[in-house]
Short mmCIF file of N, CA and C in Angstrom, two decimals:
data_model
loop_
_atom_site.label_atom_id
_atom_site.label_comp_id
_atom_site.label_asym_id
_atom_site.label_seq_id
_atom_site.Cartn_x
_atom_site.Cartn_y
_atom_site.Cartn_z
N UNK Y 2 77.48 81.02 59.74
CA UNK Y 2 76.98 80.68 61.06
C UNK Y 2 75.61 81.29 61.32
N UNK Y 3 75.43 82.54 60.88
CA UNK Y 3 74.15 83.20 61.13
C UNK Y 3 73.01 82.46 60.43
N UNK Y 4 73.24 82.02 59.20
CA UNK Y 4 72.20 81.29 58.46
C UNK Y 4 71.87 79.99 59.17
N UNK Y 5 72.88 79.29 59.64
CA UNK Y 5 72.66 78.03 60.37
C UNK Y 5 71.82 78.28 61.62
N UNK Y 6 72.10 79.37 62.33
CA UNK Y 6 71.31 79.69 63.53
C UNK Y 6 69.85 79.98 63.18
N UNK Y 7 69.64 80.69 62.06
CA UNK Y 7 68.27 81.00 61.65
C UNK Y 7 67.50 79.73 61.30
N UNK Y 8 68.16 78.80 60.60
CA UNK Y 8 67.51 77.53 60.28
C UNK Y 8 67.21 76.74 61.54
N UNK Y 9 68.13 76.77 62.49
CA UNK Y 9 67.92 76.06 63.75
C UNK Y 9 66.72 76.65 64.51
N UNK Y 10 66.62 77.98 64.53
CA UNK Y 10 65.49 78.63 65.19
C UNK Y 10 64.18 78.27 64.49
N UNK Y 11 64.19 78.28 63.16
CA UNK Y 11 62.98 77.94 62.40
C UNK Y 11 62.57 76.51 62.67
N UNK Y 12 63.55 75.61 62.76
CA UNK Y 12 63.26 74.21 63.06
C UNK Y 12 62.63 74.07 64.44
N UNK Y 13 63.14 74.78 65.41
CA UNK Y 13 62.60 74.71 66.76
C UNK Y 13 61.16 75.24 66.83
N UNK Y 14 60.87 76.25 66.03
CA UNK Y 14 59.52 76.83 66.03
C UNK Y 14 58.57 76.05 65.13
N UNK Y 15 59.12 75.19 64.29
CA UNK Y 15 58.27 74.45 63.37
C UNK Y 15 57.85 75.28 62.16
N UNK Y 16 58.63 76.27 61.79
CA UNK Y 16 58.31 77.13 60.66
C UNK Y 16 58.64 76.39 59.37
N UNK Y 17 57.67 76.23 58.47
CA UNK Y 17 57.95 75.51 57.23
C UNK Y 17 58.81 76.35 56.28
N UNK Y 18 59.53 75.67 55.43
CA UNK Y 18 60.37 76.36 54.46
C UNK Y 18 59.50 77.00 53.39
N UNK Y 19 60.07 77.97 52.69
CA UNK Y 19 59.35 78.61 51.59
C UNK Y 19 59.02 77.61 50.50
N UNK Y 20 59.92 76.67 50.24
CA UNK Y 20 59.68 75.65 49.23
C UNK Y 20 58.47 74.81 49.61
N UNK Y 21 58.40 74.42 50.88
CA UNK Y 21 57.27 73.61 51.34
C UNK Y 21 55.97 74.38 51.18
N UNK Y 22 55.95 75.62 51.62
CA UNK Y 22 54.72 76.42 51.56
C UNK Y 22 54.28 76.66 50.13
N UNK Y 23 55.23 76.85 49.22
CA UNK Y 23 54.89 77.12 47.82
C UNK Y 23 54.16 75.94 47.19
N UNK Y 24 54.47 74.72 47.62
CA UNK Y 24 53.82 73.55 47.05
C UNK Y 24 52.59 73.08 47.80
N UNK Y 25 52.28 73.68 48.94
CA UNK Y 25 51.18 73.19 49.76
C UNK Y 25 49.84 73.28 49.03
N UNK Y 26 49.56 74.37 48.37
CA UNK Y 26 48.29 74.51 47.66
C UNK Y 26 48.14 73.44 46.58
N UNK Y 27 49.22 73.17 45.86
CA UNK Y 27 49.18 72.13 44.82
C UNK Y 27 48.92 70.77 45.44
N UNK Y 28 49.59 70.47 46.54
CA UNK Y 28 49.39 69.18 47.21
C UNK Y 28 47.97 69.06 47.74
N UNK Y 29 47.45 70.12 48.34
CA UNK Y 29 46.08 70.09 48.85
C UNK Y 29 45.07 69.89 47.73
N UNK Y 30 45.31 70.49 46.58
CA UNK Y 30 44.40 70.30 45.44
C UNK Y 30 44.40 68.84 44.99
N UNK Y 31 45.57 68.21 44.97
CA UNK Y 31 45.64 66.79 44.59
C UNK Y 31 44.93 65.92 45.62
N UNK Y 32 45.10 66.24 46.90
CA UNK Y 32 44.44 65.47 47.96
C UNK Y 32 42.93 65.63 47.84
N UNK Y 33 42.47 66.83 47.60
CA UNK Y 33 41.03 67.09 47.47
C UNK Y 33 40.46 66.33 46.29
N UNK Y 34 41.18 66.33 45.18
CA UNK Y 34 40.72 65.59 44.00
C UNK Y 34 40.65 64.09 44.29
N UNK Y 35 41.65 63.57 44.98
CA UNK Y 35 41.65 62.15 45.32
C UNK Y 35 40.52 61.80 46.28
N UNK Y 36 40.17 62.71 47.18
CA UNK Y 36 39.09 62.47 48.14
C UNK Y 36 37.73 62.46 47.45
N UNK Y 37 37.63 63.17 46.36
CA UNK Y 37 36.38 63.17 45.59
C UNK Y 37 35.27 63.97 46.23
N UNK Y 38 34.07 63.64 45.80
CA UNK Y 38 32.88 64.39 46.22
C UNK Y 38 32.43 64.07 47.63
N UNK Y 39 33.02 63.07 48.24
CA UNK Y 39 32.57 62.66 49.57
C UNK Y 39 32.98 63.63 50.67
N UNK Y 40 33.82 64.61 50.36
CA UNK Y 40 34.26 65.57 51.37
C UNK Y 40 33.07 66.44 51.79
N UNK Y 41 32.84 66.49 53.08
CA UNK Y 41 31.75 67.28 53.64
C UNK Y 41 31.89 67.33 55.14
N UNK Y 42 30.87 67.80 55.84
CA UNK Y 42 30.98 67.98 57.29
C UNK Y 42 31.21 66.69 58.07
N UNK Y 43 30.79 65.54 57.51
CA UNK Y 43 30.97 64.27 58.20
C UNK Y 43 32.22 63.51 57.75
N UNK Y 44 32.97 64.08 56.84
CA UNK Y 44 34.18 63.45 56.31
C UNK Y 44 35.27 63.51 57.38
N UNK Y 45 35.83 62.35 57.74
CA UNK Y 45 36.81 62.29 58.83
C UNK Y 45 38.22 62.09 58.28
N UNK Y 46 39.13 62.95 58.73
CA UNK Y 46 40.51 62.95 58.26
C UNK Y 46 41.46 62.78 59.44
N UNK Y 47 42.48 61.97 59.24
CA UNK Y 47 43.59 61.86 60.19
C UNK Y 47 44.85 62.33 59.49
N UNK Y 48 45.57 63.24 60.11
CA UNK Y 48 46.87 63.67 59.61
C UNK Y 48 47.91 62.99 60.49
N UNK Y 49 48.52 61.94 59.94
CA UNK Y 49 49.54 61.17 60.65
C UNK Y 49 50.88 61.86 60.46
N UNK Y 50 51.54 62.20 61.55
CA UNK Y 50 52.76 62.99 61.47
C UNK Y 50 52.40 64.44 61.22
N UNK Y 51 51.48 64.95 62.04
CA UNK Y 51 50.89 66.27 61.78
C UNK Y 51 51.83 67.43 62.07
N UNK Y 52 52.95 67.19 62.75
CA UNK Y 52 53.89 68.27 63.02
C UNK Y 52 53.22 69.43 63.74
N UNK Y 53 53.42 70.64 63.23
CA UNK Y 53 52.88 71.83 63.89
C UNK Y 53 51.43 72.11 63.49
N UNK Y 54 50.86 71.27 62.64
CA UNK Y 54 49.44 71.37 62.34
C UNK Y 54 49.04 72.15 61.10
N UNK Y 55 49.96 72.42 60.19
CA UNK Y 55 49.60 73.22 59.03
C UNK Y 55 48.60 72.51 58.12
N UNK Y 56 48.75 71.19 57.95
CA UNK Y 56 47.75 70.47 57.16
C UNK Y 56 46.42 70.38 57.91
N UNK Y 57 46.46 70.24 59.21
CA UNK Y 57 45.22 70.23 59.99
C UNK Y 57 44.49 71.54 59.76
N UNK Y 58 45.20 72.63 59.84
CA UNK Y 58 44.59 73.95 59.64
C UNK Y 58 43.94 74.03 58.25
N UNK Y 59 44.65 73.61 57.23
CA UNK Y 59 44.12 73.69 55.86
C UNK Y 59 42.93 72.75 55.66
N UNK Y 60 43.02 71.53 56.18
CA UNK Y 60 41.96 70.55 55.96
C UNK Y 60 40.69 70.89 56.74
N UNK Y 61 40.80 71.64 57.80
CA UNK Y 61 39.60 72.03 58.56
C UNK Y 61 38.71 72.98 57.75
N UNK Y 62 39.22 73.56 56.69
CA UNK Y 62 38.35 74.35 55.82
C UNK Y 62 37.45 73.44 54.98
N UNK Y 63 37.79 72.15 54.91
CA UNK Y 63 36.96 71.17 54.19
C UNK Y 63 35.96 70.51 55.11
N UNK Y 64 36.40 70.20 56.33
CA UNK Y 64 35.58 69.46 57.29
C UNK Y 64 36.06 69.75 58.71
N UNK Y 65 35.18 69.81 59.66
CA UNK Y 65 35.63 70.01 61.04
C UNK Y 65 36.19 68.73 61.67
N UNK Y 66 36.01 67.60 61.00
CA UNK Y 66 36.40 66.30 61.55
C UNK Y 66 37.85 65.96 61.20
N UNK Y 67 38.80 66.75 61.68
CA UNK Y 67 40.22 66.52 61.39
C UNK Y 67 40.94 66.23 62.69
N UNK Y 68 41.60 65.08 62.73
CA UNK Y 68 42.40 64.68 63.89
C UNK Y 68 43.86 64.63 63.47
N UNK Y 69 44.74 64.71 64.44
CA UNK Y 69 46.17 64.65 64.16
C UNK Y 69 46.86 63.67 65.08
N UNK Y 70 48.00 63.19 64.62
CA UNK Y 70 48.81 62.25 65.38
C UNK Y 70 50.27 62.61 65.12
N UNK Y 71 51.05 62.73 66.18
CA UNK Y 71 52.47 63.00 66.02
C UNK Y 71 53.22 62.38 67.19
N UNK Y 72 54.45 62.00 66.95
CA UNK Y 72 55.27 61.34 67.96
C UNK Y 72 55.87 62.34 68.96
N UNK Y 73 55.93 63.62 68.57
CA UNK Y 73 56.57 64.62 69.41
C UNK Y 73 55.54 65.44 70.20
N UNK Y 74 55.56 65.35 71.52
CA UNK Y 74 54.58 66.08 72.34
C UNK Y 74 54.58 67.59 72.09
N UNK Y 75 55.74 68.17 71.80
CA UNK Y 75 55.80 69.62 71.56
C UNK Y 75 55.01 69.98 70.31
N UNK Y 76 55.12 69.17 69.27
CA UNK Y 76 54.39 69.42 68.03
C UNK Y 76 52.89 69.22 68.25
N UNK Y 77 52.54 68.21 69.02
CA UNK Y 77 51.12 67.96 69.33
C UNK Y 77 50.53 69.18 70.03
N UNK Y 78 51.25 69.73 70.98
CA UNK Y 78 50.77 70.92 71.69
C UNK Y 78 50.53 72.08 70.72
N UNK Y 79 51.43 72.25 69.75
CA UNK Y 79 51.25 73.31 68.76
C UNK Y 79 50.04 73.03 67.87
N UNK Y 80 49.88 71.79 67.45
CA UNK Y 80 48.79 71.41 66.55
C UNK Y 80 47.43 71.57 67.19
N UNK Y 81 47.36 71.44 68.49
CA UNK Y 81 46.06 71.54 69.17
C UNK Y 81 45.44 72.92 69.05
N UNK Y 82 46.20 73.91 68.62
CA UNK Y 82 45.60 75.22 68.39
C UNK Y 82 44.69 75.18 67.16
N UNK Y 83 44.86 74.17 66.30
CA UNK Y 83 44.02 74.01 65.11
C UNK Y 83 42.93 72.97 65.30
N UNK Y 84 43.17 72.00 66.17
CA UNK Y 84 42.18 70.95 66.42
C UNK Y 84 42.45 70.35 67.79
N UNK Y 85 41.42 70.21 68.61
CA UNK Y 85 41.64 69.57 69.91
C UNK Y 85 41.88 68.07 69.79
N UNK Y 86 41.61 67.51 68.62
CA UNK Y 86 41.72 66.07 68.41
C UNK Y 86 43.10 65.67 67.90
N UNK Y 87 44.12 66.10 68.60
CA UNK Y 87 45.50 65.74 68.23
C UNK Y 87 46.08 64.93 69.38
N UNK Y 88 46.71 63.81 69.02
CA UNK Y 88 47.18 62.84 70.00
C UNK Y 88 48.65 62.55 69.79
N UNK Y 89 49.35 62.30 70.88
CA UNK Y 89 50.74 61.82 70.80
C UNK Y 89 50.68 60.33 70.48
N UNK Y 90 51.39 59.94 69.44
CA UNK Y 90 51.41 58.53 69.07
C UNK Y 90 52.17 58.32 67.78
N UNK Y 91 52.33 57.05 67.42
CA UNK Y 91 53.06 56.67 66.21
C UNK Y 91 52.10 56.07 65.20
N UNK Y 92 52.35 56.35 63.94
CA UNK Y 92 51.51 55.84 62.87
C UNK Y 92 51.50 54.33 62.76
N UNK Y 93 52.52 53.68 63.30
CA UNK Y 93 52.56 52.22 63.25
C UNK Y 93 51.52 51.59 64.18
N UNK Y 94 51.05 52.35 65.15
CA UNK Y 94 50.09 51.86 66.14
C UNK Y 94 49.00 52.91 66.33
N UNK Y 95 48.11 53.00 65.36
CA UNK Y 95 47.07 54.03 65.42
C UNK Y 95 46.11 53.77 66.58
N UNK Y 96 45.86 54.78 67.39
CA UNK Y 96 44.96 54.62 68.54
C UNK Y 96 43.48 54.83 68.17
N UNK Y 97 43.10 54.36 66.99
CA UNK Y 97 41.74 54.53 66.50
C UNK Y 97 41.23 53.20 65.96
N UNK Y 98 39.92 52.99 65.94
CA UNK Y 98 39.38 51.75 65.38
C UNK Y 98 39.58 51.70 63.86
N UNK Y 99 39.61 50.50 63.34
CA UNK Y 99 39.72 50.29 61.89
C UNK Y 99 38.56 51.00 61.19
N UNK Y 100 38.86 51.59 60.05
CA UNK Y 100 37.87 52.29 59.22
C UNK Y 100 37.24 53.51 59.90
N UNK Y 101 37.90 54.07 60.87
CA UNK Y 101 37.37 55.25 61.57
C UNK Y 101 37.44 56.51 60.70
N UNK Y 102 38.47 56.58 59.84
CA UNK Y 102 38.69 57.77 59.02
C UNK Y 102 38.39 57.50 57.55
N UNK Y 103 37.94 58.54 56.86
CA UNK Y 103 37.71 58.46 55.42
C UNK Y 103 38.99 58.72 54.65
N UNK Y 104 39.90 59.47 55.25
CA UNK Y 104 41.17 59.82 54.62
C UNK Y 104 42.25 59.87 55.69
N UNK Y 105 43.36 59.22 55.42
CA UNK Y 105 44.54 59.32 56.29
C UNK Y 105 45.65 59.92 55.45
N UNK Y 106 46.15 61.06 55.90
CA UNK Y 106 47.24 61.75 55.21
C UNK Y 106 48.51 61.59 56.03
N UNK Y 107 49.52 61.05 55.40
CA UNK Y 107 50.82 60.90 56.04
C UNK Y 107 51.85 61.47 55.07
N UNK Y 108 52.05 62.76 55.15
CA UNK Y 108 52.87 63.48 54.17
C UNK Y 108 54.20 63.88 54.78
N UNK Y 109 55.27 63.60 54.06
CA UNK Y 109 56.64 63.91 54.50
C UNK Y 109 56.94 63.32 55.87
N UNK Y 110 56.57 62.05 56.04
CA UNK Y 110 56.78 61.35 57.30
C UNK Y 110 57.87 60.30 57.18
N UNK Y 111 57.95 59.63 56.04
CA UNK Y 111 58.84 58.47 55.89
C UNK Y 111 60.29 58.80 56.21
N UNK Y 112 60.72 60.01 55.91
CA UNK Y 112 62.12 60.36 56.18
C UNK Y 112 62.41 60.50 57.67
N UNK Y 113 61.37 60.53 58.50
CA UNK Y 113 61.55 60.63 59.94
C UNK Y 113 61.44 59.28 60.64
N UNK Y 114 61.13 58.25 59.88
CA UNK Y 114 60.95 56.91 60.47
C UNK Y 114 62.27 56.18 60.52
#
């Protein structure tokens, strides 16, 4: 019961699991490689399903132009500590013009759809 309560508290706070954190650097390296040399101060990124903003935080070290989108207002509020450009919304209906972003990251989202 105690373990279940701890997981429930972590879920409410948006604390990522150790397994998730251990692979984040590897995933970010693959994303950076896929983005290529075009990453710079004008490179625009959208993190669809941004959750508590951990990818926003990491990607802002590449470019200040990082926006987030999440369906849960509580998560959006948390993510705004990393970027003011976080919006409540669904990835199926992006509130941005076509071709606005150079990279759209939607990681670990499909299981929530």
